[in-house]
XYZ file of C-alpha atoms in Angstrom:
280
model
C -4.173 19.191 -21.170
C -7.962 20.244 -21.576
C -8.966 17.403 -19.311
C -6.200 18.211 -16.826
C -8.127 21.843 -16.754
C -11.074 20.265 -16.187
C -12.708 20.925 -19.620
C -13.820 17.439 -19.250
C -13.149 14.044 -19.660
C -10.185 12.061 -21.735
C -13.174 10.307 -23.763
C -15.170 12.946 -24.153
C -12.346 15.559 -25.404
C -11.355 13.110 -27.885
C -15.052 12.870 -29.459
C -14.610 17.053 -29.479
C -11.136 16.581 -31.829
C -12.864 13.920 -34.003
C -15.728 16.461 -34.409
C -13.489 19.003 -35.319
C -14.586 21.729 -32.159
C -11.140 22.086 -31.120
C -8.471 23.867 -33.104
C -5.100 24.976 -32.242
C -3.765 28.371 -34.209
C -7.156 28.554 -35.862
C -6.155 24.620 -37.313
C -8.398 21.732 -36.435
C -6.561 19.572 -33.430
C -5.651 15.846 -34.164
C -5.464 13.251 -31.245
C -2.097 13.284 -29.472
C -1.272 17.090 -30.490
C 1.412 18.773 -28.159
C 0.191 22.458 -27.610
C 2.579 25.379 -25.825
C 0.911 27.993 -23.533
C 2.850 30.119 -26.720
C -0.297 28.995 -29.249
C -4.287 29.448 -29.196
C -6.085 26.967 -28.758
C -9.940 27.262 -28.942
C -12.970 25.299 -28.175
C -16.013 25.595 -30.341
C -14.566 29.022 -30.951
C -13.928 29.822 -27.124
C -10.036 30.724 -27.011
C -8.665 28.451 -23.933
C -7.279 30.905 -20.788
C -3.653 30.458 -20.753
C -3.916 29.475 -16.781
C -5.214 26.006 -18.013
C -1.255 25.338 -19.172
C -0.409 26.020 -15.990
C -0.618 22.096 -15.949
C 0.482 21.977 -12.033
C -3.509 20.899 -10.406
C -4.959 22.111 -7.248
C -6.361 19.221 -4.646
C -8.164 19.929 -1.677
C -9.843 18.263 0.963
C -13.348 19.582 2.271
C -15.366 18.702 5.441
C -18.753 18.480 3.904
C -21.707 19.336 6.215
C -24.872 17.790 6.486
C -27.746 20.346 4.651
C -25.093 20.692 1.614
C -25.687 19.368 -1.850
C -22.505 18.066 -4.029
C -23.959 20.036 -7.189
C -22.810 23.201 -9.239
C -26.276 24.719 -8.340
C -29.173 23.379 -7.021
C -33.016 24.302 -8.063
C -34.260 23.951 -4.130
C -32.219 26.366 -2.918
C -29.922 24.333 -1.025
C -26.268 25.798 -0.348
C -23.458 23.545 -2.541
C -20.540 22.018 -1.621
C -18.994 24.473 -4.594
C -20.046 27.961 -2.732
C -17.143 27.627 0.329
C -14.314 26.669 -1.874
C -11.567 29.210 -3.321
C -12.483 31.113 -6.306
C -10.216 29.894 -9.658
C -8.899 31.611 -12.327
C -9.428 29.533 -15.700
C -10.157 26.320 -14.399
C -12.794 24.833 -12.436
C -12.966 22.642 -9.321
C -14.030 18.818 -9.802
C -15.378 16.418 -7.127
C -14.136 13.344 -6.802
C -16.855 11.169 -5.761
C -20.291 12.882 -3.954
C -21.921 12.726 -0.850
C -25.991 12.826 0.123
C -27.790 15.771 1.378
C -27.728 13.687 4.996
C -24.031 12.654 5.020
C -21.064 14.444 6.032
C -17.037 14.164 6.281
C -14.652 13.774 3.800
C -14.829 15.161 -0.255
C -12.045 16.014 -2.387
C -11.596 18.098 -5.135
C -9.261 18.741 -7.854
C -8.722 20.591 -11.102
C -7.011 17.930 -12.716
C -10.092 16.177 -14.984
C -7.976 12.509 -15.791
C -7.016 12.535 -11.698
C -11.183 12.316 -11.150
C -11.506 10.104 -13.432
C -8.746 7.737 -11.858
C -10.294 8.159 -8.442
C -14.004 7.385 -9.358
C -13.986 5.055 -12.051
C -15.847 1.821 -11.214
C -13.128 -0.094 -12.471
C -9.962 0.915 -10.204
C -12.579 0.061 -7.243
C -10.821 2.941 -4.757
C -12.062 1.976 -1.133
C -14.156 4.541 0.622
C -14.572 4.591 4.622
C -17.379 5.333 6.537
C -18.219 5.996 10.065
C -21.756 4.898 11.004
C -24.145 5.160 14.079
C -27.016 2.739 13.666
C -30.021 2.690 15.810
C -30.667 -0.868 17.085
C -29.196 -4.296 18.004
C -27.152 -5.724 15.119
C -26.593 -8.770 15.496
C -23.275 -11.174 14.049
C -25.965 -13.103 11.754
C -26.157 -9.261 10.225
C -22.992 -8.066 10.193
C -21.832 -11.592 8.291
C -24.550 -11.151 5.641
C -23.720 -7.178 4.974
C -20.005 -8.842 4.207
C -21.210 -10.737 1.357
C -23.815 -9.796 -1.404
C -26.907 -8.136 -0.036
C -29.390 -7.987 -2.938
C -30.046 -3.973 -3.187
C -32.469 -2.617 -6.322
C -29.377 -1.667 -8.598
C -27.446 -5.030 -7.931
C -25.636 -6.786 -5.253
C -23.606 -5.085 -2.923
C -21.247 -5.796 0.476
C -19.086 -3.956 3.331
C -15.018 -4.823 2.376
C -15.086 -4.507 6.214
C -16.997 -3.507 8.920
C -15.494 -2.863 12.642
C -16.899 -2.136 15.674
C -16.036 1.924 16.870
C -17.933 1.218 20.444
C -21.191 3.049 21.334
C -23.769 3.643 23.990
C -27.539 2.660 24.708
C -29.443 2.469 21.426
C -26.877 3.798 19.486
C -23.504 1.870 18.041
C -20.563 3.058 15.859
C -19.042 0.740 13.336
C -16.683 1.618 10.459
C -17.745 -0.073 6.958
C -15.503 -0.225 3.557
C -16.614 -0.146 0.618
C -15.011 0.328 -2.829
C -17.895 1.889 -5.072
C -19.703 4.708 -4.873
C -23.309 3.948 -5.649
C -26.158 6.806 -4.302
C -27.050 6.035 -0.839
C -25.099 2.611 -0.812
C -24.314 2.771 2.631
C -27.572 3.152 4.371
C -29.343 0.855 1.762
C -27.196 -1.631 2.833
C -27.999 -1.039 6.237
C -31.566 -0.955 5.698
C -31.658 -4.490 3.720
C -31.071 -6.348 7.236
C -33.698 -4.021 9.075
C -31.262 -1.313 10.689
C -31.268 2.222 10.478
C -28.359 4.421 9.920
C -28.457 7.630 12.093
C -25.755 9.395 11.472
C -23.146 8.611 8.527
C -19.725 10.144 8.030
C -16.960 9.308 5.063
C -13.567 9.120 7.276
C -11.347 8.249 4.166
C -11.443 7.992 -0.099
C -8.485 6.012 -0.604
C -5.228 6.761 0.893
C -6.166 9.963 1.863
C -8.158 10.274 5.736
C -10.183 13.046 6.978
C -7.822 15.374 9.507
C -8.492 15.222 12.639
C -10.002 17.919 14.561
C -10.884 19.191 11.681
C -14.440 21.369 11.357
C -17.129 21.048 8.710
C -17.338 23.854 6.060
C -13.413 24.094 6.347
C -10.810 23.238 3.095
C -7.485 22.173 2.989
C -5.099 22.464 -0.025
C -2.636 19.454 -0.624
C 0.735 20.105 -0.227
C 2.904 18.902 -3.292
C 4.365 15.618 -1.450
C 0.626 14.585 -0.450
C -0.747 15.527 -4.215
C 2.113 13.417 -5.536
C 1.725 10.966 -3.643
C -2.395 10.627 -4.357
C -1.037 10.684 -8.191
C 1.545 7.593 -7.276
C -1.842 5.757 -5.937
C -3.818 5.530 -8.645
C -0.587 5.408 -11.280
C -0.372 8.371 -12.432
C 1.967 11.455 -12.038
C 1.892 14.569 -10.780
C 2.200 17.330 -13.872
C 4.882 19.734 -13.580
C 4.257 23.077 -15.582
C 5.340 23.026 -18.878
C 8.402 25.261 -19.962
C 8.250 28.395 -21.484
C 9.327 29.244 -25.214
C 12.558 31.264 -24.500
C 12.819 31.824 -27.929
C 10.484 34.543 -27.937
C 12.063 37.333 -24.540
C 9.204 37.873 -21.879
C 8.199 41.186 -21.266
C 8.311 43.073 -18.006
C 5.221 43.598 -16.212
C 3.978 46.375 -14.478
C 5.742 50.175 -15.019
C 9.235 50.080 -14.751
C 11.445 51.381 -11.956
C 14.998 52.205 -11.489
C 17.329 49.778 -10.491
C 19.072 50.053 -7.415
C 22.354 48.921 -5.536
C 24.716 47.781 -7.997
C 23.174 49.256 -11.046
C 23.240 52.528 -10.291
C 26.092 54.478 -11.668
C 28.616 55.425 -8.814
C 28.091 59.087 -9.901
C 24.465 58.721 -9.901
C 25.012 57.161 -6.033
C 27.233 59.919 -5.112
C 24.841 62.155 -6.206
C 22.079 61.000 -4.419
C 24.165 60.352 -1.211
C 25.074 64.195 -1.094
C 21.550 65.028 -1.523
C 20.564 63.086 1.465
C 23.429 64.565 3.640
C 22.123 67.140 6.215
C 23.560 70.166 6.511
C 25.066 71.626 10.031
């Protein structure tokens, strides 16, 4: 549940119960606990919000501009990918995967902490597509060497794909695969057979593609067939809220007003019809 909230990850939560910072009712958790939004539970002392049993997650896509950093807060200055998106209540918003200062298109986000994980874990290798303008000839030698391992300084590396998007002059479009996320992977690539990326653009993170006609600096919240479907992906699924104790009777909110219609006494309704009657 903490992880779902975005408290952070599976692993990491687990090492905070073995270390005795969480509690639940003021008792030290265990590993594989069940909690109900109907008891406290507290980190390092910090009562959890009840929102973050609200276990249904937010997702949303986000056209990332270029000039926008993929950090909480940034000590140049530079505006965040975090400043445009909605405000939360007891949660937080998580990225799944980053994108350069110099690259735009597509960036997700999600509340749900064990989604992210699924999504940008080296191991479940989730294919990312980009569309990239290079400046110069490339030549078939090239693109068959960028499809098999291309010696970069962190390890080899290679395009799933590449595919020719058409161009003019100097300047040519292809659309490269990859399915890891390394910093700057894309134009290093590029770079290690002598061509220069001009402009670079992520068009898709696994299933889900960048909308078309669709402006930078804008968001768009998944609808609950395209969440649970993004769940289904990477074999997971999509949390439902949990129920509520109805053991113990929920209490109006807000001052109460009188009913209307059918419970209102008939004499009561009579009464108020007369007084609403005008007078010749």
């Amino acid at each position: 549940m903490l992880a779902r909230a975005g408290w952070g990850s599976r692993r990491q939560i687990e090492r905070w119960i073995e270390e005795g910072r969480i509690t639940v009712d003021g008792k030290p958790a265990t590993l594989g606990a069940r909690v109900t939004p109907d008891q406290t539970l507290s980190v390092d002392g910090r009562k959890v919000p009840t929102h973050a049993f609200q276990a249904k997650p937010r997702l949303l896509i986000y056209h990332k501009p270029v000039g926008e950093v993929c950090t909480r807060s940034d000590p140049q200055g530079r505006p965040t990918v975090f400043e445009k998106l909605p405000k939360l209540r007891g949660a937080r918003w998580i990225n799944i995967g980053r994108l350069d200062y110099n690259t735009s298109g597509l960036l997700l986000f999600t509340t749900d902490g064990e989604l992210a994980n699924h999504l940008t874990h080296p191991s479940h290798e989730i294919e990312r597509e980009y569309a990239v303008r290079v400046l110069g000839k490339v030549s078939d030698e090239m693109l068959a060497r960028l499809k098999v391992d291309v010696m970069l300084e962190d390890g080899p590396a290679h395009f799933i794909s590449i595919v020719d998007a058409g161009g003019a002059g100097a300047n040519h479009w292809y659309h490269v695969v990859l399915k890891e996320g390394r910093n700057r992977e894309v134009r290093r690539l590029w770079e290690a057979v002598g061509i220069k990326v001009s402009r670079l653009m992520r068009i898709r993170f696994g299933p889900v593609h960048l909308p078309s006609h669709f402006h930078t600096g804008r968001t768009l919240e998944m609808d609950d067939e395209s969440a649970a479907a993004l769940y289904d992906f990477v074999g997971l699924k999509l949390p439902t809220p949990p129920k509520r104790n109805l053991s113990r009777p929920l209490k109006p909110r807000g001052k109460g007003r009188p009913q209307h219609g059918p419970g209102i006494s008939r004499a009561h309704q009579g009464a108020r019809h007369k007084r609403t009657v005008r007078r010749p």
